[in-house]
Amino acid sequence: RALLARYPGASVVCLCMNIAGAIKRTESIERAFAWGLRNVKAVLAPCETLFDAAIHEKTGPEAMLCVRADARAIKRRLCALEDGEALGRLLDIDVIAPDGGKISRTEIGLPARRCLLCGNPAPVCARSRAQTLSGVDSRTVFRRGCSVTSVRIDTEGAARQLGKPRGRYVTLDLSPLQKNADDVLERASRAVGAELRALLGENAKSVLVAGLGNASMTPDAIGPRSAEHVLVTRHLRQNGAFSAFCSVSVLTPGVLGRTGIEAMETLRGTVRAVQPDAVIAIDALASRSLMRLCSTVQLSDTGIVPGSGVGNHRCPLSRDTLGVPVYAIGVPTVVDAATLTLDVLEEAGKSDVDPAALRGHETVMVTTRDIDAQIRELSRIIGYGIDLALQPLDFSELCALMG
């Protein structure tokens, strides 16, 4: 307000970082902020700059600039920076018009940004403070070109409020990498491998990988296809050359409609026979946001309920049902018609639609038209990520082994 009063007719640009969790200042956050500030100033270079200041408090770095320019025009250009660059997802850039009103993304025909943690519209989460629950620790880092958001639910009360079991949840946003196709496989696989290795810890010397889903239905085939890229070593451990390798076995249990056997039943029998230290279950998910479709990989140490995303709840895979820790890897490959409709209306600037009015349309599922290529690429990322997490191999060695 003081700047607008001092410089009538000018617009104010505020830059801060979109970082989940209590830790707002680290060396990597400061580097990302410095990159963001340089790029914001580059966007505003044609404009007359009247004020320019930055502060670095424990709440995170912030910058404020006052320029003579049309507020809507610079908002469009700054949104292109947020949406078009890999680090842009971590930038939070507000533009204040000369009358003191903040220019929203929907005012210029763009959809509202999504919460890094839950995928709901970010303004809704900000107003309700949905991600500031006691007993929840969350943080965001930028690793190998993608943002990684980690959430740890520590208390039963927080678990009830969020509707998730206690445990750790990690979401990797791969969308920035998909614009750089040359090294996307290596960078994404390394990022997935690093996060999975952190979840597993050092005690998993023997692992059973389960590729869940229907291999004959492309959006549901991410599990079986990923399993094809996992290096199987259980039968090789007696060979001295593989003595340092993790013992890995792979199973694709199929679906109930084809086998007549629940995946949990098949896996429980296999666990008793193989006696792994842990199970890694890979499955397709239903997305709560169109923007996350085939662009995120979600990991957790709390197990998984196959089919729950499309209302086809099967027996859960967890420590309680299998007797060993179950780590889940999921990729959103479909979105229901209600979610799709809400997202499209938001993009058209119609953000006041009651979601309850769209109930009953959740049974219609939609996927991308290039789902075959998406599944092919994502299954390699996940399979190679598992290999890098479990085995003492670098990426080039893994590629040589897997052909």
mmCIF file with all atom_site columns, N, CA, C and O in Angstrom, residues 8 23 36 75-76 80 101 120 134 138 170-171 178 182 184 190 222 224 236 243 245 311 317 334 359 364:
data_model
loop_
_atom_site.group_PDB
_atom_site.id
_atom_site.type_symbol
_atom_site.label_atom_id
_atom_site.label_alt_id
_atom_site.label_comp_id
_atom_site.label_asym_id
_atom_site.label_entity_id
_atom_site.label_seq_id
_atom_site.pdbx_PDB_ins_code
_atom_site.Cartn_x
_atom_site.Cartn_y
_atom_site.Cartn_z
_atom_site.occupancy
_atom_site.B_iso_or_equiv
_atom_site.pdbx_formal_charge
_atom_site.auth_seq_id
_atom_site.auth_comp_id
_atom_site.auth_asym_id
_atom_site.auth_atom_id
_atom_site.pdbx_PDB_model_num
ATOM 1   N N  . PRO A 1 8   ? 1.841   6.603   -7.643  1.00 0.00 ? 8   PRO A N  1
ATOM 2   C CA . PRO A 1 8   ? 0.496   6.419   -8.220  1.00 0.00 ? 8   PRO A CA 1
ATOM 3   C C  . PRO A 1 8   ? 0.572   5.892   -9.652  1.00 0.00 ? 8   PRO A C  1
ATOM 4   O O  . PRO A 1 8   ? 1.415   6.317   -10.443 1.00 0.00 ? 8   PRO A O  1
ATOM 5   N N  . ILE A 1 23  ? 10.625  -25.383 7.302   1.00 0.00 ? 23  ILE A N  1
ATOM 6   C CA . ILE A 1 23  ? 11.960  -24.931 6.914   1.00 0.00 ? 23  ILE A CA 1
ATOM 7   C C  . ILE A 1 23  ? 11.847  -24.139 5.619   1.00 0.00 ? 23  ILE A C  1
ATOM 8   O O  . ILE A 1 23  ? 11.556  -24.683 4.554   1.00 0.00 ? 23  ILE A O  1
ATOM 9   N N  . GLY A 1 36  ? 15.123  -17.135 -9.419  1.00 0.00 ? 36  GLY A N  1
ATOM 10  C CA . GLY A 1 36  ? 13.808  -16.563 -9.683  1.00 0.00 ? 36  GLY A CA 1
ATOM 11  C C  . GLY A 1 36  ? 13.842  -15.054 -9.766  1.00 0.00 ? 36  GLY A C  1
ATOM 12  O O  . GLY A 1 36  ? 13.225  -14.449 -10.654 1.00 0.00 ? 36  GLY A O  1
ATOM 13  N N  . LYS A 1 75  ? 1.515   -9.754  -15.316 1.00 0.00 ? 75  LYS A N  1
ATOM 14  C CA . LYS A 1 75  ? 1.063   -10.997 -14.682 1.00 0.00 ? 75  LYS A CA 1
ATOM 15  C C  . LYS A 1 75  ? 1.128   -12.151 -15.678 1.00 0.00 ? 75  LYS A C  1
ATOM 16  O O  . LYS A 1 75  ? 1.571   -13.253 -15.336 1.00 0.00 ? 75  LYS A O  1
ATOM 17  N N  . ARG A 1 76  ? 0.697   -11.917 -16.920 1.00 0.00 ? 76  ARG A N  1
ATOM 18  C CA . ARG A 1 76  ? 0.764   -12.965 -17.940 1.00 0.00 ? 76  ARG A CA 1
ATOM 19  C C  . ARG A 1 76  ? 2.204   -13.412 -18.168 1.00 0.00 ? 76  ARG A C  1
ATOM 20  O O  . ARG A 1 76  ? 2.495   -14.602 -18.261 1.00 0.00 ? 76  ARG A O  1
ATOM 21  N N  . ALA A 1 80  ? 3.963   -17.101 -17.185 1.00 0.00 ? 80  ALA A N  1
ATOM 22  C CA . ALA A 1 80  ? 4.719   -17.921 -18.139 1.00 0.00 ? 80  ALA A CA 1
ATOM 23  C C  . ALA A 1 80  ? 6.032   -18.383 -17.525 1.00 0.00 ? 80  ALA A C  1
ATOM 24  O O  . ALA A 1 80  ? 6.499   -19.504 -17.786 1.00 0.00 ? 80  ALA A O  1
ATOM 25  N N  . GLY A 1 101 ? -5.711  -4.049  -5.931  1.00 0.00 ? 101 GLY A N  1
ATOM 26  C CA . GLY A 1 101 ? -6.238  -5.401  -6.095  1.00 0.00 ? 101 GLY A CA 1
ATOM 27  C C  . GLY A 1 101 ? -5.187  -6.347  -6.673  1.00 0.00 ? 101 GLY A C  1
ATOM 28  O O  . GLY A 1 101 ? -4.424  -5.972  -7.561  1.00 0.00 ? 101 GLY A O  1
ATOM 29  N N  . ASN A 1 120 ? -5.226  -30.031 -4.480  1.00 0.00 ? 120 ASN A N  1
ATOM 30  C CA . ASN A 1 120 ? -6.397  -29.159 -4.515  1.00 0.00 ? 120 ASN A CA 1
ATOM 31  C C  . ASN A 1 120 ? -5.974  -27.746 -4.922  1.00 0.00 ? 120 ASN A C  1
ATOM 32  O O  . ASN A 1 120 ? -4.785  -27.407 -4.868  1.00 0.00 ? 120 ASN A O  1
ATOM 33  N N  . SER A 1 134 ? -1.203  -29.804 13.137  1.00 0.00 ? 134 SER A N  1
ATOM 34  C CA . SER A 1 134 ? -0.247  -30.317 14.110  1.00 0.00 ? 134 SER A CA 1
ATOM 35  C C  . SER A 1 134 ? -0.044  -31.805 13.843  1.00 0.00 ? 134 SER A C  1
ATOM 36  O O  . SER A 1 134 ? -0.979  -32.540 13.558  1.00 0.00 ? 134 SER A O  1
ATOM 37  N N  . SER A 1 138 ? 6.029   -31.223 6.560   1.00 0.00 ? 138 SER A N  1
ATOM 38  C CA . SER A 1 138 ? 6.112   -31.242 5.100   1.00 0.00 ? 138 SER A CA 1
ATOM 39  C C  . SER A 1 138 ? 7.230   -30.330 4.641   1.00 0.00 ? 138 SER A C  1
ATOM 40  O O  . SER A 1 138 ? 7.528   -29.318 5.284   1.00 0.00 ? 138 SER A O  1
ATOM 41  N N  . VAL A 1 170 ? 5.679   -39.119 -0.459  1.00 0.00 ? 170 VAL A N  1
ATOM 42  C CA . VAL A 1 170 ? 6.577   -38.322 -1.307  1.00 0.00 ? 170 VAL A CA 1
ATOM 43  C C  . VAL A 1 170 ? 5.946   -38.184 -2.691  1.00 0.00 ? 170 VAL A C  1
ATOM 44  O O  . VAL A 1 170 ? 5.490   -39.171 -3.272  1.00 0.00 ? 170 VAL A O  1
ATOM 45  N N  . THR A 1 171 ? 5.918   -36.962 -3.205  1.00 0.00 ? 171 THR A N  1
ATOM 46  C CA . THR A 1 171 ? 5.413   -36.714 -4.558  1.00 0.00 ? 171 THR A CA 1
ATOM 47  C C  . THR A 1 171 ? 6.498   -36.040 -5.380  1.00 0.00 ? 171 THR A C  1
ATOM 48  O O  . THR A 1 171 ? 7.010   -34.984 -4.999  1.00 0.00 ? 171 THR A O  1
ATOM 49  N N  . GLN A 1 178 ? 9.876   -33.361 -18.537 1.00 0.00 ? 178 GLN A N  1
ATOM 50  C CA . GLN A 1 178 ? 9.315   -33.852 -19.778 1.00 0.00 ? 178 GLN A CA 1
ATOM 51  C C  . GLN A 1 178 ? 9.517   -32.869 -20.931 1.00 0.00 ? 178 GLN A C  1
ATOM 52  O O  . GLN A 1 178 ? 9.277   -33.200 -22.081 1.00 0.00 ? 178 GLN A O  1
ATOM 53  N N  . ASP A 1 182 ? 16.025  -35.256 -23.772 1.00 0.00 ? 182 ASP A N  1
ATOM 54  C CA . ASP A 1 182 ? 17.309  -35.915 -23.974 1.00 0.00 ? 182 ASP A CA 1
ATOM 55  C C  . ASP A 1 182 ? 17.740  -36.738 -22.763 1.00 0.00 ? 182 ASP A C  1
ATOM 56  O O  . ASP A 1 182 ? 18.218  -37.859 -22.904 1.00 0.00 ? 182 ASP A O  1
ATOM 57  N N  . VAL A 1 184 ? 15.730  -37.091 -19.801 1.00 0.00 ? 184 VAL A N  1
ATOM 58  C CA . VAL A 1 184 ? 14.637  -37.229 -18.848 1.00 0.00 ? 184 VAL A CA 1
ATOM 59  C C  . VAL A 1 184 ? 14.674  -38.577 -18.156 1.00 0.00 ? 184 VAL A C  1
ATOM 60  O O  . VAL A 1 184 ? 14.408  -38.675 -16.946 1.00 0.00 ? 184 VAL A O  1
ATOM 61  N N  . ARG A 1 190 ? 16.942  -41.321 -11.478 1.00 0.00 ? 190 ARG A N  1
ATOM 62  C CA . ARG A 1 190 ? 17.798  -41.031 -10.331 1.00 0.00 ? 190 ARG A CA 1
ATOM 63  C C  . ARG A 1 190 ? 16.999  -40.376 -9.203  1.00 0.00 ? 190 ARG A C  1
ATOM 64  O O  . ARG A 1 190 ? 17.208  -40.677 -8.023  1.00 0.00 ? 190 ARG A O  1
ATOM 65  N N  . ILE A 1 222 ? 0.762   -49.757 -15.746 1.00 0.00 ? 222 ILE A N  1
ATOM 66  C CA . ILE A 1 222 ? 2.019   -49.203 -15.259 1.00 0.00 ? 222 ILE A CA 1
ATOM 67  C C  . ILE A 1 222 ? 2.753   -50.177 -14.339 1.00 0.00 ? 222 ILE A C  1
ATOM 68  O O  . ILE A 1 222 ? 3.987   -50.264 -14.372 1.00 0.00 ? 222 ILE A O  1
ATOM 69  N N  . PRO A 1 224 ? 2.619   -53.805 -14.191 1.00 0.00 ? 224 PRO A N  1
ATOM 70  C CA . PRO A 1 224 ? 3.267   -54.882 -14.947 1.00 0.00 ? 224 PRO A CA 1
ATOM 71  C C  . PRO A 1 224 ? 4.376   -54.395 -15.872 1.00 0.00 ? 224 PRO A C  1
ATOM 72  O O  . PRO A 1 224 ? 5.417   -55.046 -15.995 1.00 0.00 ? 224 PRO A O  1
ATOM 73  N N  . LEU A 1 236 ? 20.534  -65.156 -8.586  1.00 0.00 ? 236 LEU A N  1
ATOM 74  C CA . LEU A 1 236 ? 21.938  -64.943 -8.944  1.00 0.00 ? 236 LEU A CA 1
ATOM 75  C C  . LEU A 1 236 ? 22.845  -64.721 -7.739  1.00 0.00 ? 236 LEU A C  1
ATOM 76  O O  . LEU A 1 236 ? 24.070  -64.632 -7.903  1.00 0.00 ? 236 LEU A O  1
ATOM 77  N N  . SER A 1 243 ? 27.173  -61.005 -5.370  1.00 0.00 ? 243 SER A N  1
ATOM 78  C CA . SER A 1 243 ? 27.034  -61.151 -3.917  1.00 0.00 ? 243 SER A CA 1
ATOM 79  C C  . SER A 1 243 ? 26.724  -59.835 -3.217  1.00 0.00 ? 243 SER A C  1
ATOM 80  O O  . SER A 1 243 ? 26.112  -59.821 -2.148  1.00 0.00 ? 243 SER A O  1
ATOM 81  N N  . PHE A 1 245 ? 24.783  -57.542 -4.453  1.00 0.00 ? 245 PHE A N  1
ATOM 82  C CA . PHE A 1 245 ? 23.494  -57.041 -4.930  1.00 0.00 ? 245 PHE A CA 1
ATOM 83  C C  . PHE A 1 245 ? 22.382  -57.368 -3.933  1.00 0.00 ? 245 PHE A C  1
ATOM 84  O O  . PHE A 1 245 ? 22.454  -58.356 -3.203  1.00 0.00 ? 245 PHE A O  1
ATOM 85  N N  . GLY A 1 311 ? -12.815 -46.610 -7.350  1.00 0.00 ? 311 GLY A N  1
ATOM 86  C CA . GLY A 1 311 ? -13.958 -47.143 -6.624  1.00 0.00 ? 311 GLY A CA 1
ATOM 87  C C  . GLY A 1 311 ? -14.038 -48.653 -6.589  1.00 0.00 ? 311 GLY A C  1
ATOM 88  O O  . GLY A 1 311 ? -15.058 -49.217 -6.174  1.00 0.00 ? 311 GLY A O  1
ATOM 89  N N  . LEU A 1 317 ? -2.816  -53.958 0.663   1.00 0.00 ? 317 LEU A N  1
ATOM 90  C CA . LEU A 1 317 ? -1.475  -54.519 0.786   1.00 0.00 ? 317 LEU A CA 1
ATOM 91  C C  . LEU A 1 317 ? -0.735  -53.674 1.810   1.00 0.00 ? 317 LEU A C  1
ATOM 92  O O  . LEU A 1 317 ? -0.458  -52.500 1.564   1.00 0.00 ? 317 LEU A O  1
ATOM 93  N N  . VAL A 1 334 ? -5.310  -41.805 -14.826 1.00 0.00 ? 334 VAL A N  1
ATOM 94  C CA . VAL A 1 334 ? -6.688  -41.483 -15.227 1.00 0.00 ? 334 VAL A CA 1
ATOM 95  C C  . VAL A 1 334 ? -7.226  -40.394 -14.310 1.00 0.00 ? 334 VAL A C  1
ATOM 96  O O  . VAL A 1 334 ? -6.729  -40.184 -13.200 1.00 0.00 ? 334 VAL A O  1
ATOM 97  N N  . ARG A 1 359 ? -21.384 -34.812 -8.527  1.00 0.00 ? 359 ARG A N  1
ATOM 98  C CA . ARG A 1 359 ? -21.325 -36.172 -7.998  1.00 0.00 ? 359 ARG A CA 1
ATOM 99  C C  . ARG A 1 359 ? -22.146 -37.119 -8.861  1.00 0.00 ? 359 ARG A C  1
ATOM 100 O O  . ARG A 1 359 ? -23.185 -36.761 -9.392  1.00 0.00 ? 359 ARG A O  1
ATOM 101 N N  . VAL A 1 364 ? -16.942 -42.266 -14.708 1.00 0.00 ? 364 VAL A N  1
ATOM 102 C CA . VAL A 1 364 ? -16.417 -42.056 -16.065 1.00 0.00 ? 364 VAL A CA 1
ATOM 103 C C  . VAL A 1 364 ? -14.962 -41.620 -15.934 1.00 0.00 ? 364 VAL A C  1
ATOM 104 O O  . VAL A 1 364 ? -14.668 -40.561 -15.384 1.00 0.00 ? 364 VAL A O  1
#
